[in-house]
C-alpha positions as a Markdown table, in Angstrom:
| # | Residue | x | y | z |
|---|---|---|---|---|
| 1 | Unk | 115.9 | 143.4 | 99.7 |
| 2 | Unk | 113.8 | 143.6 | 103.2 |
| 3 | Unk | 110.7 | 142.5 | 103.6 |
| 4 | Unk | 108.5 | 144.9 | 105.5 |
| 5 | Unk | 106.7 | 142.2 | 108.5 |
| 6 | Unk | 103.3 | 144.5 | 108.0 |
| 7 | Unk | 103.0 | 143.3 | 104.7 |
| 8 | Unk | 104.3 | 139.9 | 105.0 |
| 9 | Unk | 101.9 | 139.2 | 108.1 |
| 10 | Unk | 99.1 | 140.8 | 106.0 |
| 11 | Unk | 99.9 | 138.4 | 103.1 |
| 12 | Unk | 100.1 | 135.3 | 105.4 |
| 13 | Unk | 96.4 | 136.1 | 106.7 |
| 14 | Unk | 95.4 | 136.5 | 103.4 |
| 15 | Unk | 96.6 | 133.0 | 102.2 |
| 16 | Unk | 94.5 | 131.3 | 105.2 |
| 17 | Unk | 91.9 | 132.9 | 105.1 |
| 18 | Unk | 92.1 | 132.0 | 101.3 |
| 19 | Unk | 92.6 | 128.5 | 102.4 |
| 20 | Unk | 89.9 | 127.9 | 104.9 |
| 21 | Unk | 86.9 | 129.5 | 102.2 |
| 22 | Unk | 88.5 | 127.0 | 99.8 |
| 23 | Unk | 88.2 | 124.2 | 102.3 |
| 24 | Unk | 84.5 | 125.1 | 103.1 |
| 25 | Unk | 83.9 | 125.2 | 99.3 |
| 26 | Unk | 85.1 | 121.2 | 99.3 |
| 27 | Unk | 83.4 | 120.3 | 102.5 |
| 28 | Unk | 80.2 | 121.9 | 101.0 |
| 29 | Unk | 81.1 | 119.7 | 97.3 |
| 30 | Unk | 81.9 | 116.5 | 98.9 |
| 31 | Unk | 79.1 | 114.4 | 99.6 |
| 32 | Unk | 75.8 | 115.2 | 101.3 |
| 33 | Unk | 76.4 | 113.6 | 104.6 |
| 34 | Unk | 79.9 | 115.9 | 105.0 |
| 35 | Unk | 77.4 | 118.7 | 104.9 |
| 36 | Unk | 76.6 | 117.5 | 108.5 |
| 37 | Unk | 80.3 | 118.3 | 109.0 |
| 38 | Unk | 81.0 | 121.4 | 110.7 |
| 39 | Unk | 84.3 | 123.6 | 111.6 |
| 40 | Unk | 85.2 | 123.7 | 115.3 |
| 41 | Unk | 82.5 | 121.1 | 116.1 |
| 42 | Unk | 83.3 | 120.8 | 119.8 |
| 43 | Unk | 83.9 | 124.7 | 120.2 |
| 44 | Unk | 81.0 | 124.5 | 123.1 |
| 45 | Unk | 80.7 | 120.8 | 124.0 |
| 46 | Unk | 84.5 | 120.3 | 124.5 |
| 47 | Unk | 86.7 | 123.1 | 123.8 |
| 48 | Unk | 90.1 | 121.4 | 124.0 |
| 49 | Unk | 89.1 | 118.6 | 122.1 |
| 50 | Unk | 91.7 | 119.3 | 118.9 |
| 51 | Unk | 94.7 | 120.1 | 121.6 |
| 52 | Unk | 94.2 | 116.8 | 123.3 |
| 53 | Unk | 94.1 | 114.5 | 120.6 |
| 54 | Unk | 97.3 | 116.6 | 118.7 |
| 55 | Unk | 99.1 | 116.5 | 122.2 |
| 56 | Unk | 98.6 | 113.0 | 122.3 |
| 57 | Unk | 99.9 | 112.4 | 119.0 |
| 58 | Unk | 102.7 | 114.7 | 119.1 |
| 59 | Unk | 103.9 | 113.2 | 122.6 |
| 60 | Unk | 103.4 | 109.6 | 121.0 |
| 61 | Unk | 105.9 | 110.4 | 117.8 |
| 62 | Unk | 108.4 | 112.1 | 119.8 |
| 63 | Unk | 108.6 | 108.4 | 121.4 |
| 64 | Unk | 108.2 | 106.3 | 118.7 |
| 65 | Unk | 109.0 | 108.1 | 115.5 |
| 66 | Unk | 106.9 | 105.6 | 113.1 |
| 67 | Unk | 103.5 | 106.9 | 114.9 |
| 68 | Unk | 102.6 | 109.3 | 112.3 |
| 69 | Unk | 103.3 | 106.7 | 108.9 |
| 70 | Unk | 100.2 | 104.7 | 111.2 |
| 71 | Unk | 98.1 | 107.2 | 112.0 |
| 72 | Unk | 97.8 | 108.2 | 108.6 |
| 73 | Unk | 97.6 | 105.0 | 107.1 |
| 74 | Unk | 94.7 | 104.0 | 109.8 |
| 75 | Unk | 92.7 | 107.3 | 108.2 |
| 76 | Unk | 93.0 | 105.6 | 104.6 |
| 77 | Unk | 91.7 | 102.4 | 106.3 |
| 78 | Unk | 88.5 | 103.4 | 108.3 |
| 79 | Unk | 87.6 | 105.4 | 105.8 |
| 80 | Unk | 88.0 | 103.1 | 102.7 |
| 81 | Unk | 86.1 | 100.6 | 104.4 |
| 82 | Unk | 82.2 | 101.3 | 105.8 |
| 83 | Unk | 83.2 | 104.9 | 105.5 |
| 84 | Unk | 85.4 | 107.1 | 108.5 |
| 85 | Unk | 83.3 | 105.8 | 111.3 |
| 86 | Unk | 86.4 | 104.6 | 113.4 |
| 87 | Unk | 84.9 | 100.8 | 112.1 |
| 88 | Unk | 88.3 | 99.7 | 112.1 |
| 89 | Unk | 89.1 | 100.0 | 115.2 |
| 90 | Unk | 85.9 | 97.5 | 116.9 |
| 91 | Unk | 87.8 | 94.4 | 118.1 |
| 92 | Unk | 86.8 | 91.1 | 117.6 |
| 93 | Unk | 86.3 | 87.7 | 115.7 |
| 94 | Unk | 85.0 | 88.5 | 112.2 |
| 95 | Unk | 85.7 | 92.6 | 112.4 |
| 96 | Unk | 87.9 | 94.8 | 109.7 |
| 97 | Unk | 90.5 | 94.8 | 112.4 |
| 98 | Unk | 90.8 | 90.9 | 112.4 |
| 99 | Unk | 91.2 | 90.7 | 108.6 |
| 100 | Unk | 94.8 | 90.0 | 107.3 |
| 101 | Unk | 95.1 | 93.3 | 105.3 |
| 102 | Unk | 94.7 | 95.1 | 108.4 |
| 103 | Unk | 96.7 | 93.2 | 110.7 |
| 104 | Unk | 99.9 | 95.8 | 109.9 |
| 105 | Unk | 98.1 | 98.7 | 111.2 |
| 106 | Unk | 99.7 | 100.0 | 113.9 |
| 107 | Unk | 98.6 | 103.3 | 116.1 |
| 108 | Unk | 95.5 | 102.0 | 118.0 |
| 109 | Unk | 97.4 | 102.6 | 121.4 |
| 110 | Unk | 98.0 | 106.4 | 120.1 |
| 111 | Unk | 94.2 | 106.5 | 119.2 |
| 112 | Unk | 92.8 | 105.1 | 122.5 |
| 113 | Unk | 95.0 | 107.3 | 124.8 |
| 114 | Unk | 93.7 | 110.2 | 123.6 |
| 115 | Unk | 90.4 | 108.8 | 123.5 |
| 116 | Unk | 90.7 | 108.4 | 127.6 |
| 117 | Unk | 92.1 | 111.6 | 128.1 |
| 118 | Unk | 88.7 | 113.2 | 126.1 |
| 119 | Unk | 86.7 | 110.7 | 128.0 |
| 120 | Unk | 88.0 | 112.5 | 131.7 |
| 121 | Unk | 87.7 | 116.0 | 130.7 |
| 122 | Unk | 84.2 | 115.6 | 128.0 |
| 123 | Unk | 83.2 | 112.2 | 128.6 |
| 124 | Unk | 80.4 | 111.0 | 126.2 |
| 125 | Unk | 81.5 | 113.9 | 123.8 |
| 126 | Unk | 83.7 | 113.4 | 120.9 |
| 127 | Unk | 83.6 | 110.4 | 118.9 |
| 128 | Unk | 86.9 | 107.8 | 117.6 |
| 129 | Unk | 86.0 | 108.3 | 114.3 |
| 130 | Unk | 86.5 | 112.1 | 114.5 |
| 131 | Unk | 90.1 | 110.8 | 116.6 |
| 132 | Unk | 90.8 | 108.9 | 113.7 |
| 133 | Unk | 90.4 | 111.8 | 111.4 |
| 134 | Unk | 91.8 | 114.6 | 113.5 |
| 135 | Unk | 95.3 | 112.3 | 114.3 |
| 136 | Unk | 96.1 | 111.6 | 110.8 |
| 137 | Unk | 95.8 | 115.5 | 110.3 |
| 138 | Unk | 98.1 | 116.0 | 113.5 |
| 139 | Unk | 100.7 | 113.2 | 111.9 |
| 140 | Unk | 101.1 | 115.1 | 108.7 |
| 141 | Unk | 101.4 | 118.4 | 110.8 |
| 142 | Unk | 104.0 | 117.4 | 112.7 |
| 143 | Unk | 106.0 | 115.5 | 109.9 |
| 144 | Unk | 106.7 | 118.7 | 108.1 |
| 145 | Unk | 103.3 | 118.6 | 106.1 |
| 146 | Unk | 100.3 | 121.3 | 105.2 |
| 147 | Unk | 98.8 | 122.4 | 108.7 |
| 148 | Unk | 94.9 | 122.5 | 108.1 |
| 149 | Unk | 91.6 | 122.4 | 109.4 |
| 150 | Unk | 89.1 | 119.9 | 108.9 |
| 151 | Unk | 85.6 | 119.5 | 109.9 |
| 152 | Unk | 84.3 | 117.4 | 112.4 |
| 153 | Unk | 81.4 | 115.7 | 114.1 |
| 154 | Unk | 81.5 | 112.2 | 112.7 |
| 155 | Unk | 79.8 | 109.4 | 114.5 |
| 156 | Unk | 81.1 | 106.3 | 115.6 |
| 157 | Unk | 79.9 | 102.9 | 113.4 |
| 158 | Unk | 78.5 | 99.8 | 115.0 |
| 159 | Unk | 79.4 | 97.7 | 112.0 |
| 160 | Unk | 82.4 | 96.2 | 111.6 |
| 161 | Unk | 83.2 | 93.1 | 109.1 |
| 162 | Unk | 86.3 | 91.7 | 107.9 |
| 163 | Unk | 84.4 | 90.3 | 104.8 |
| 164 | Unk | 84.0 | 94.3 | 103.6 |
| 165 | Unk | 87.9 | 94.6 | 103.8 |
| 166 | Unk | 89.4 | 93.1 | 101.2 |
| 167 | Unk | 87.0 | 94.5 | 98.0 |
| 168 | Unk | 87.4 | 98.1 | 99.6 |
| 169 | Unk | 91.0 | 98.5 | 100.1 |
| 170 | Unk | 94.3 | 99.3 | 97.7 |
| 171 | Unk | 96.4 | 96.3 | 97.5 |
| 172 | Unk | 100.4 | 97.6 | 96.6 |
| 173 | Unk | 100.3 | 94.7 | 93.9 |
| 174 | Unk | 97.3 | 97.2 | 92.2 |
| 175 | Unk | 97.2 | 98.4 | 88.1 |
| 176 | Unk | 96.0 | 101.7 | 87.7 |
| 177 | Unk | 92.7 | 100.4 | 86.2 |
| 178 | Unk | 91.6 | 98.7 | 89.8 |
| 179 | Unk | 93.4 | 101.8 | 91.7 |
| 180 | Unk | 91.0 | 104.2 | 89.7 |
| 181 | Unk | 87.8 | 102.1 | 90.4 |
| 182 | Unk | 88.1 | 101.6 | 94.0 |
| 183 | Unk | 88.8 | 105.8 | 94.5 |
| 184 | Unk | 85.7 | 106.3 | 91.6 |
| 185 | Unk | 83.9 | 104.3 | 93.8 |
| 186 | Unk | 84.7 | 106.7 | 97.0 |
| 187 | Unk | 83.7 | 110.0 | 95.4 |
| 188 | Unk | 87.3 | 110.4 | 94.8 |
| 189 | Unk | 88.8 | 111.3 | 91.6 |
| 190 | Unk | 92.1 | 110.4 | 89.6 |
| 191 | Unk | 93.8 | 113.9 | 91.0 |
| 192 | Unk | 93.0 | 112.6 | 94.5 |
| 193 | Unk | 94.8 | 109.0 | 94.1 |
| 194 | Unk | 98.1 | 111.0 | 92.6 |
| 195 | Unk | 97.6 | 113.3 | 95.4 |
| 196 | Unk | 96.6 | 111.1 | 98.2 |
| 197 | Unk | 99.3 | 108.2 | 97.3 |
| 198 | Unk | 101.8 | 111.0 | 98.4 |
| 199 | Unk | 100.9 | 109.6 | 102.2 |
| 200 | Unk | 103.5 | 107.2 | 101.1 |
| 201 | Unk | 105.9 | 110.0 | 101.6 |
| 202 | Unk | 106.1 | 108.7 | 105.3 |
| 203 | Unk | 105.6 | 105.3 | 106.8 |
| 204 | Unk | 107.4 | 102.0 | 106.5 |
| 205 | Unk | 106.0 | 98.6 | 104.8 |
| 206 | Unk | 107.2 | 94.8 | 105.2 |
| 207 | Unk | 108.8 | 93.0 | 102.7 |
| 208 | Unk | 105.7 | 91.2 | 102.0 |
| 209 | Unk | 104.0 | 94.5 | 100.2 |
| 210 | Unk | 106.5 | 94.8 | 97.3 |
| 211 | Unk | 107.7 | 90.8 | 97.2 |
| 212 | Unk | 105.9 | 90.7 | 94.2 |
| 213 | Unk | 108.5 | 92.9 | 92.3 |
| 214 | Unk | 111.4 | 90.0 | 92.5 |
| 215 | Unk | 111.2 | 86.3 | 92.0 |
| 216 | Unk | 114.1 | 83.8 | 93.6 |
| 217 | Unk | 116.3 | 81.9 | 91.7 |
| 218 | Unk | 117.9 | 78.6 | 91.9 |
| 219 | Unk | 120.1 | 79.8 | 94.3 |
| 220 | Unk | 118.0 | 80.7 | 96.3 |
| 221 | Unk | 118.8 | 84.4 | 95.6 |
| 222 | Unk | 116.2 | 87.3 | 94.8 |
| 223 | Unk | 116.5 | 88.7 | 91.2 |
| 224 | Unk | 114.2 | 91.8 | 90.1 |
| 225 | Unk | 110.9 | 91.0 | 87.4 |
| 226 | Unk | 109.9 | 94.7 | 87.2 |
| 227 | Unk | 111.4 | 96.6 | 85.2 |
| 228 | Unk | 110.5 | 99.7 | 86.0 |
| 229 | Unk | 112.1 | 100.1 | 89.2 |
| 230 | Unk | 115.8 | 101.5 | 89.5 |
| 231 | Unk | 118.4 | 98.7 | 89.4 |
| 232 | Unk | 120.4 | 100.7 | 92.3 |
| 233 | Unk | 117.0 | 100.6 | 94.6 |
| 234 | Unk | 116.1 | 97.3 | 93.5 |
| 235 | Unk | 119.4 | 95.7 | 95.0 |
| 236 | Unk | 119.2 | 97.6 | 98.3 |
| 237 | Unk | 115.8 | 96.5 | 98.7 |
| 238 | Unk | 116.7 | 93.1 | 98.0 |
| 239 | Unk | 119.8 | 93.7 | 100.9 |
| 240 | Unk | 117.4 | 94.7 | 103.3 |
| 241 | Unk | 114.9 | 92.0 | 102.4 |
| 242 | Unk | 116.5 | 89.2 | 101.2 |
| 243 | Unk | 114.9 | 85.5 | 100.9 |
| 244 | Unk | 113.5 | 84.4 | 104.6 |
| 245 | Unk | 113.8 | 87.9 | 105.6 |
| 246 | Unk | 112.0 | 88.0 | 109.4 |
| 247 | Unk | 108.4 | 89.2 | 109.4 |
| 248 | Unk | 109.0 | 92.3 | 111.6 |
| 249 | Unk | 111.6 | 93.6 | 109.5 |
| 250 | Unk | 110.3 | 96.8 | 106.9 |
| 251 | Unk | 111.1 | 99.1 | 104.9 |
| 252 | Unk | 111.0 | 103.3 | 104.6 |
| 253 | Unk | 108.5 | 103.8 | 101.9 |
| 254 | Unk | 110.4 | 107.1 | 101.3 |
| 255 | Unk | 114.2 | 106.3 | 101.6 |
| 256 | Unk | 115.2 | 109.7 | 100.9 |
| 257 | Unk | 113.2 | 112.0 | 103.7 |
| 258 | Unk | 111.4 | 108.7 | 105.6 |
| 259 | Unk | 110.1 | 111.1 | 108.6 |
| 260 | Unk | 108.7 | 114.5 | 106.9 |
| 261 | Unk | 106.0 | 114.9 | 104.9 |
| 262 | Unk | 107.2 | 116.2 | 101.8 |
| 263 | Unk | 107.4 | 116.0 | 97.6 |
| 264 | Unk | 110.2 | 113.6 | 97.8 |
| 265 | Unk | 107.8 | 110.6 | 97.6 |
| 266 | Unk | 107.5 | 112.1 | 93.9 |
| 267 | Unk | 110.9 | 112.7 | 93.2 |
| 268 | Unk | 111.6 | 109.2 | 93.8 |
| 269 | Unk | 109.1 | 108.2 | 91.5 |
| 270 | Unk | 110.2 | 110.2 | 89.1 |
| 271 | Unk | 113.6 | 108.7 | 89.8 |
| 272 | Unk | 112.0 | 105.0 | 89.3 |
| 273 | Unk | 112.4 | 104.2 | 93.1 |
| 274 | Unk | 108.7 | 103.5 | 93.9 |
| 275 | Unk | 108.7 | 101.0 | 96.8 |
| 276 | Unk | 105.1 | 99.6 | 95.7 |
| 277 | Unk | 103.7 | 98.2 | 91.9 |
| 278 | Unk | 101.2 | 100.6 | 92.9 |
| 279 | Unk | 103.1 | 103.5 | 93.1 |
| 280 | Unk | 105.2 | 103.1 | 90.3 |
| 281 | Unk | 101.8 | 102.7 | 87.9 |
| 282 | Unk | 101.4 | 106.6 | 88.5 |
| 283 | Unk | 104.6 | 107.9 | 86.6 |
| 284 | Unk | 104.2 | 104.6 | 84.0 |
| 285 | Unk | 100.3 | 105.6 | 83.0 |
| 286 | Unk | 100.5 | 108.8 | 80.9 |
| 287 | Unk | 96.7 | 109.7 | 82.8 |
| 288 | Unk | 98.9 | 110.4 | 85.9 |
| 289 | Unk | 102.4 | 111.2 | 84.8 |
| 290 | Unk | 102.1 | 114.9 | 84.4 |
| 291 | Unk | 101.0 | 115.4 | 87.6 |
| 292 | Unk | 103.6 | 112.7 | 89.2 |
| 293 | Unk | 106.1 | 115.2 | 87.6 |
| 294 | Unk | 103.9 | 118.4 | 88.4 |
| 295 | Unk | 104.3 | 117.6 | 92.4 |
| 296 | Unk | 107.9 | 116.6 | 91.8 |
| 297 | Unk | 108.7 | 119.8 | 91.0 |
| 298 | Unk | 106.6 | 121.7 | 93.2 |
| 299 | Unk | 106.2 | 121.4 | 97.0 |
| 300 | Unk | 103.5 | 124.1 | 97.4 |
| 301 | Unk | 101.3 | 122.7 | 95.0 |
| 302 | Unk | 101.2 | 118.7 | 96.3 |
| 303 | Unk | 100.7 | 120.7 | 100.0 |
| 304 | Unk | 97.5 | 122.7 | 99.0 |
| 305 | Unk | 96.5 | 119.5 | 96.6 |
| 306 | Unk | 96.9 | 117.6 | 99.7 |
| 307 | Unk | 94.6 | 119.5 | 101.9 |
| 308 | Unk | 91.5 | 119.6 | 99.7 |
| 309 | Unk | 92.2 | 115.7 | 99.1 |
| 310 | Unk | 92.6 | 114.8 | 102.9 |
| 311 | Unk | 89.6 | 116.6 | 103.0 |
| 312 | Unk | 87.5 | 114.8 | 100.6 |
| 313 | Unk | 88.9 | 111.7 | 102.4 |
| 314 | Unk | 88.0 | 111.8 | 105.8 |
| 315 | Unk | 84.7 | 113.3 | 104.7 |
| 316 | Unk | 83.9 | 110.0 | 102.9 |
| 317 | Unk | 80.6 | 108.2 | 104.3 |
| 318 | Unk | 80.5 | 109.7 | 107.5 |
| 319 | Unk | 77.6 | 109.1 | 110.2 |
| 320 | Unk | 76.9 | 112.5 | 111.2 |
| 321 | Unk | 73.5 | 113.5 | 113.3 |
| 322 | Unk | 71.7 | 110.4 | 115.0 |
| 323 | Unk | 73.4 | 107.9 | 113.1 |
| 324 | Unk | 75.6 | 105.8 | 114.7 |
| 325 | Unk | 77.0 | 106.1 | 118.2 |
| 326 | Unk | 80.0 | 108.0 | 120.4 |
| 327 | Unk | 81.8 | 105.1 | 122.3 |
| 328 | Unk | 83.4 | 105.4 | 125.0 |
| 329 | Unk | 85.9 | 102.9 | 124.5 |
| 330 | Unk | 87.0 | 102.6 | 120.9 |
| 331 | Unk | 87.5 | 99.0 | 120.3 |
| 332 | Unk | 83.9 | 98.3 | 121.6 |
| 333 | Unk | 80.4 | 99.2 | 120.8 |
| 334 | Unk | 78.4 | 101.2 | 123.5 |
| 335 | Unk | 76.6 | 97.9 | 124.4 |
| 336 | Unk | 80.4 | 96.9 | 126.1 |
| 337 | Unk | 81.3 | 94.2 | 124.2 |
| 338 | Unk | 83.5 | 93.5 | 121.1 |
| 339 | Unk | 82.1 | 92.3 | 118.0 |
């Protein structure tokens, strides 16, 4: 049967505008400093500000399709850690960057090009830690994901310790128990660690994140410990990272759909073919398998789950006002040096 466009168009302003009042409900729920946090931030100050950094990223992943598994997995990092104040991103001796959890981030080059393109047309203006923010939105985007708006005018941090990693971020070797305390502890809730482990839908991760699931032999050969994960996906995981694999060699997280942002992330739980402890604990704990299977089965629902969970995360102890600082350069404090 035909679809008449009048309606159709009519039905997809509807849903956004639907969308965007239920994003400003979240934004107005998440924490008292998001309320600083405003739509279209740089409307006046810098206009083009959103195009820029979605450009940048968009131009970066067309080159280098891994760019948007970083950018995303940088947002999780800053904002885990001192809150989504671009902390993660300060170089030097003793910072977050420096620690050895964070020494596989990747995407900083993305970050600070479209930091200097900002800086030539609205110098002084918009901030890394709203760069941050706004390219891990563009990287789902342009994966295939939920296309969304999210508030800005966070400020950047001038604190940045290695010390504060470790306690603040999710390790892949994680039980449920610690997963849950670590999100509690964020404002975030047990719907938003199903929801937001779904990042792992894109992305790639060295052998060293899920070594923990085999154990050699005496022949020097890997054998699998967990049970849990498919015996299939458990041999061609031990092909691809076999004992004295190389350092630089990783692994799709998804194996299925590696470079859109999708359900299959699910799927392949439900399927038993988690790469990470951590991610198969969500279809093994009975507080989280219903939901595992709920996204599984239904695309729409992890999408519009997704967005009001990205949104509680990159709202999560933001400086907003006179707090903190915009830098100019990204890996430095205003006062031009590195921590």
């Amino acid at each position: 049967m035909a679809t008449n466009p009048k309606v159709f168009s009519a039905r997809t302003r509807l849903c956004s505008f639907l969308v965007l009042v239920l994003l400003c409900v979240v934004v107005s729920a998440v924490s008292p400093s998001s309320a600083s946090l405003v739509f279209n931030f740089y409307e006046a100050s810098c206009p083009a500000a959103e195009l820029i950094v979605s450009n940048t990223v968009r131009s970066a992943s067309s080159s280098d399709p891994t760019v948007p598994g970083k950018l995303l997995r940088l947002v999780f990092h800053d904002c885990f850690v001192e809150g989504c104040d671009a902390s993660v991103l300060l170089q030097g001796n003793g910072t977050e960057r420096s620690d050895p959890g964070n020494r596989s981030l990747g995407g900083f080059q993305v970050i600070d090009s479209a930091k200097r393109m900002l800086e030539i047309f609205c110098p002084g203006i918009v901030s890394c830690a709203d760069v941050v923010a706004l390219a891990g939105r563009d990287a789902v985007a342009i994966t295939g994901g939920p296309q969304l708006q999210i508030p800005t005018g966070r400020r950047d941090g001038r604190a940045s310790a290695a010390a504060n990693v470790r306690p603040n971020i999710i390790d892949t070797t994680f039980t449920m128990n610690e997963m849950i305390n670590i999100f509690t502890a964020k404002g975030l809730s047990l719907e938003d660690l199903v929801v937001l482990s779904g990042a792992h839908t894109i992305g790639s991760a060295h052998c060293s994140a899920f070594s923990d699931r085999f154990q050699e032999d005496s022949k020097g050969k890997l054998t699998p410990i967990d049970a849990s994960l498919d015996g299939n996906y458990a041999n061609e995981l031990m092909q691809k990272c076999p004992v004295g694999a190389s350092d630089s060699v990783t692994v799709f997280n998804d194996p299925k759909t590696s470079s859109s942002f999708d359900n299959q992330y699910y799927r392949n739980l439900a399927a038993h073919k988690g790469l990470f402890q951590s991610d198969s604990v969500l279809l093994d704990d009975k507080r989280t398998r219903n939901l595992v299977e709920d996204l599984a089965n239904d695309q729409e629902k992890f999408f519009q789950s997704w967005s009001q969970s990205f949104l509680k995360l990159t709202s999560i102890g933001v400086k907003t006002g006179e707090e903190g600082e915009i830098r100019q350069s990204c890996s430095m404090t205003l006062v031009g040096e590195e921590l």
